[in-house]
Backbone as a ProteinNet text record, in pm:
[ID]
protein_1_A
[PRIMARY]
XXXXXXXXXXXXXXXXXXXXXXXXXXXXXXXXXXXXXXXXXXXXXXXXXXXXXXXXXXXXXXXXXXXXXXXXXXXXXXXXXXXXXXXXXXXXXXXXXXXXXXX
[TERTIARY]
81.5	0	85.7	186.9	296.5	333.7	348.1	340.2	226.7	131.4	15.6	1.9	52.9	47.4	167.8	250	406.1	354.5	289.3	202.8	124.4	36.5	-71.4	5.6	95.3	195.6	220.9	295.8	378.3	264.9	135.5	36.8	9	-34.2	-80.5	4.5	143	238.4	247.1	229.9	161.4	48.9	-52.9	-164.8	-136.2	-70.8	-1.8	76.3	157.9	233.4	174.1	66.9	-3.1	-72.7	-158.4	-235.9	-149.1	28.5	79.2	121.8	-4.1	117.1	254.9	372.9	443.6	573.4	481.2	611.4	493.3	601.6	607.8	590.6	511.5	497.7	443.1	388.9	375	437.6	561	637.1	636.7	615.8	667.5	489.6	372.7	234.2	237.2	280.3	235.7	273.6	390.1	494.3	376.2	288.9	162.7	23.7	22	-102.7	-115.2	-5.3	52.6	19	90.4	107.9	-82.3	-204.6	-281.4	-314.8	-229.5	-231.3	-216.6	-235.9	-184.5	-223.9	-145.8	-194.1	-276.3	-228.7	-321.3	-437.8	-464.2	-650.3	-667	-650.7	-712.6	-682.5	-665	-663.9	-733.4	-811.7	-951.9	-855.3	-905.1	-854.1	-895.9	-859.5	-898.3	-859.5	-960.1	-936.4	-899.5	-965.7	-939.3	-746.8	-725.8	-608.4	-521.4	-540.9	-482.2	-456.9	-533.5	-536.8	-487.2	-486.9	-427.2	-233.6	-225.2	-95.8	-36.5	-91.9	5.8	-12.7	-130.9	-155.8	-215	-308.4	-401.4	-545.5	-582.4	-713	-815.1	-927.4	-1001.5	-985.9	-928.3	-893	-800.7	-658.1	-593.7	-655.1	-728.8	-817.7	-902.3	-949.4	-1020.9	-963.9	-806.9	-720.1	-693.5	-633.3	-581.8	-690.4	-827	-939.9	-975	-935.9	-941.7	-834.1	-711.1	-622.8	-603.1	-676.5	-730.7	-776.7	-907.3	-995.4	-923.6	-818.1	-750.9	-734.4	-609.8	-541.4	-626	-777.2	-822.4	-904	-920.6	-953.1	-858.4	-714.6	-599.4	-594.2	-634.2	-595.6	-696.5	-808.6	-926.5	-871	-829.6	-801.8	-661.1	-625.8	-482	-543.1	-589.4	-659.6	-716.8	-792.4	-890.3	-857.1	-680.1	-598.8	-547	-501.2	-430.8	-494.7	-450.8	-519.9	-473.9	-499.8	-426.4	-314.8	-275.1	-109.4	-22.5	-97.4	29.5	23	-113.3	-93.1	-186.6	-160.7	-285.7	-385.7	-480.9	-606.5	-758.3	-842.6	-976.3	-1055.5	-1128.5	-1244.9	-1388.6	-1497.7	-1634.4	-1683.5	-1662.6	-1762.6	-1817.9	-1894.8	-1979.9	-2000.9	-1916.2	-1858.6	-1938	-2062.5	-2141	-2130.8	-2163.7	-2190.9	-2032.7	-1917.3	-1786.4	-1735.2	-1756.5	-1685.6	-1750.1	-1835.6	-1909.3	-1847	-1784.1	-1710.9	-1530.4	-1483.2	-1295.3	-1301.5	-1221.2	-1107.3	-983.7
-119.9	0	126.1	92.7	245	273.3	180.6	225.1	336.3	229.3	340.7	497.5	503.3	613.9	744.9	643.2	730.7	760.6	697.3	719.8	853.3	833.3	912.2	1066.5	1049	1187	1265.4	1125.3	1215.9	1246.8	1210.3	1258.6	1375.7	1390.1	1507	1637.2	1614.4	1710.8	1733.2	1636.9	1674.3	1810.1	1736.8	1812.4	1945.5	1989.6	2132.6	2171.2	2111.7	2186	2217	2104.6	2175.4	2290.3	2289.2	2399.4	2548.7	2553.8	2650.7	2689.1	2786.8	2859.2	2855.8	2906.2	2926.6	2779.1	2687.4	2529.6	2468.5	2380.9	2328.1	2171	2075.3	2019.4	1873	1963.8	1896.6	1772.1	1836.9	1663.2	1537.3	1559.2	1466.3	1405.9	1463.7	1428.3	1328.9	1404	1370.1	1171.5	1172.7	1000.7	933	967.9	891.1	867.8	1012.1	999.7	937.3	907.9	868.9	744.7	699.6	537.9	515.4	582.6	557.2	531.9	622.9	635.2	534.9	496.7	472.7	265.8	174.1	56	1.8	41.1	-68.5	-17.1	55	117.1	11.8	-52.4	-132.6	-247	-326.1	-434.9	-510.7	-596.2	-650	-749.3	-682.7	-742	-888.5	-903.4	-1069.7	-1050.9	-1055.2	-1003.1	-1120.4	-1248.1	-1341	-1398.4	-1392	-1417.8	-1291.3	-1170.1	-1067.1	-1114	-1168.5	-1206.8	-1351.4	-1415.8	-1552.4	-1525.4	-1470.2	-1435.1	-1356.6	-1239.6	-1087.8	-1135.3	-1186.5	-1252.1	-1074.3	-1041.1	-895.7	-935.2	-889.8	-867.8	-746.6	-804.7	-691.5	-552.5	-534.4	-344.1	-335.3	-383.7	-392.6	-343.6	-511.8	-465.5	-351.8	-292.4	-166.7	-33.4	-38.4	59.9	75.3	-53.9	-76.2	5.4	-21.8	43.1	150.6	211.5	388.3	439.3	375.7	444	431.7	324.2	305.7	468.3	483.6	556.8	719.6	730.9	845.3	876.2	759	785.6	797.2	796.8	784	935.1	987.8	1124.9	1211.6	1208.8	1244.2	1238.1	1131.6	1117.6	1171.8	1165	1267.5	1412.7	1455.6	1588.8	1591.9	1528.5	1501.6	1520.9	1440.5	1469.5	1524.4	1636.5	1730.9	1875.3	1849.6	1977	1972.4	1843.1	1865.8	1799	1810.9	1731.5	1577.4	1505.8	1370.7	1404.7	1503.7	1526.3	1592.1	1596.3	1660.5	1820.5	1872	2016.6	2116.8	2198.1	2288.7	2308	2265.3	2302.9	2344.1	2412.5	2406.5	2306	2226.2	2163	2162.7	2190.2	2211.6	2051.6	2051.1	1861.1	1891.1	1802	1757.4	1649.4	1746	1635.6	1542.5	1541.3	1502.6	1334.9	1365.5	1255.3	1184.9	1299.5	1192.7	1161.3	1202.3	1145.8	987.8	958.7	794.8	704.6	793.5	711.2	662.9	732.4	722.1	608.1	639.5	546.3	557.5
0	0	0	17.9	14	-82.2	-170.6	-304	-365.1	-352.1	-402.8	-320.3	-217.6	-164.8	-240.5	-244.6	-300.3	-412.2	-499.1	-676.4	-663.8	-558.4	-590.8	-525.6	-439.7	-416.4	-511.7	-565.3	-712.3	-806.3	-793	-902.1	-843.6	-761.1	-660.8	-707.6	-690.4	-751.1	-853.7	-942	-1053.3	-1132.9	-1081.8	-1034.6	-1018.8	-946.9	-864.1	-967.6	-1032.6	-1142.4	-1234.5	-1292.9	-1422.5	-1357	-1265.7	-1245.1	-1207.8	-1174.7	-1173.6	-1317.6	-1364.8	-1505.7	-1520.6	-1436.7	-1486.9	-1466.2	-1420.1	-1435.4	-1548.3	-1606.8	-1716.5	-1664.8	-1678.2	-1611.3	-1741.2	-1885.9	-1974.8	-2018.7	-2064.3	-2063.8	-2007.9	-1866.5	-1739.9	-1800.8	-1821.2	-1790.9	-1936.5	-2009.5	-2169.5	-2170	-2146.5	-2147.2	-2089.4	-1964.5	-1899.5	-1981.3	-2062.1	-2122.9	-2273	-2325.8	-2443.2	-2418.5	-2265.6	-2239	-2207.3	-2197	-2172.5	-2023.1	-1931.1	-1784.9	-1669.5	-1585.3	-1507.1	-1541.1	-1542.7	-1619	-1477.7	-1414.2	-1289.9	-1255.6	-1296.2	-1280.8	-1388.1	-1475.4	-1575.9	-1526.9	-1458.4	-1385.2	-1295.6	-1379.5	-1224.5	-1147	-1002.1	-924.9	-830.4	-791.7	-714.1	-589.4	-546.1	-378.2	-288.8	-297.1	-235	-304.8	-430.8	-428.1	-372.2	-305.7	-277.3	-134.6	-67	105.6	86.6	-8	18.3	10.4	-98.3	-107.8	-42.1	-23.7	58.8	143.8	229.2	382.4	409.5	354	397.4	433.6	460.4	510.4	476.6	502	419.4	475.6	561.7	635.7	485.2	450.4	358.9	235.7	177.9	44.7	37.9	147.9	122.5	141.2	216.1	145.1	48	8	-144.4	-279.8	-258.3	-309.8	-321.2	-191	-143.4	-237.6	-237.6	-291.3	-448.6	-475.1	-631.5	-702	-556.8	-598.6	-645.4	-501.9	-500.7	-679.6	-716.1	-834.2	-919.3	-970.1	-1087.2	-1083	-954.7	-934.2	-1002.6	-919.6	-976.9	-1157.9	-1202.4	-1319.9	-1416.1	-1364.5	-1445.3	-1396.2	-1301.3	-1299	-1410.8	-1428.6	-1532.4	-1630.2	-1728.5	-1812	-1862.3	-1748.6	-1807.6	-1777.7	-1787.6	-1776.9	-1886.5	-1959.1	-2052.1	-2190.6	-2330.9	-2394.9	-2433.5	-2495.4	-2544.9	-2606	-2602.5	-2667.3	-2593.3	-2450.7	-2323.7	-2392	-2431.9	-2429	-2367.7	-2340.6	-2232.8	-2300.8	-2199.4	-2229.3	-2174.8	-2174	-2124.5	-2149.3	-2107.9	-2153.9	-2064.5	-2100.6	-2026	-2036.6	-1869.6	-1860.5	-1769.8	-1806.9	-1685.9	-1572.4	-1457.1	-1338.1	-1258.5	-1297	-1216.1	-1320	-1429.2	-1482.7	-1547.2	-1552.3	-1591.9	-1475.5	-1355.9	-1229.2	-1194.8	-1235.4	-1228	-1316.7	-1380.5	-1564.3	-1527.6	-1481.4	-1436.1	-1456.2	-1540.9	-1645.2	-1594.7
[MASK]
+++++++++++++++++++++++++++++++++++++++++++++++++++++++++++++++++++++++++++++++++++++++++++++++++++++++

């Protein structure tokens, strides 16, 4: 789980750079969005092989989940800063109905 925590940091900072005008923050975002973002949000998971192997428990699996959730927040806010080519941009959505959607 420290992993995912250290991830969603460095997204977080992320986050903070695109939204400061004057750092440049494009490049570092673009290599992620190119690659189609973060690969383990696309990964169904198996919870019972997660507690048989790591030896976790469901307090565990439902961190592990929380912090799923973190990164895909993070990554729609990624996304809907920049365009599919790592370049600035505006876009008008609608959060109510793409926040149910995170990809």
């Amino acid at each position: 789980l420290m992993w995912f925590e250290e991830y969603n940091k460095l997204l977080c900072q992320l986050v903070s750079m695109l939204n400061d005008e004057e750092i440049r923050a494009e490049p570092v975002v673009k290599k992620l969005l190119l690659g189609g973002g973060p690969t383990f949000l696309k990964v169904d998971v198996d919870n019972e092989l997660l507690k048989e192997h790591l030896y976790w428990g469901d307090r565990d699996v439902e961190e592990m989940y929380y912090c799923i959730g973190v990164t895909k927040v993070l990554w729609f806010e990624i996304k809907n800063v920049l365009s599919p080519y790592g370049e600035r941009h505006i876009r008008n959505i609608n959060v109510p109905h793409e926040l149910y959607e995170l990809d």
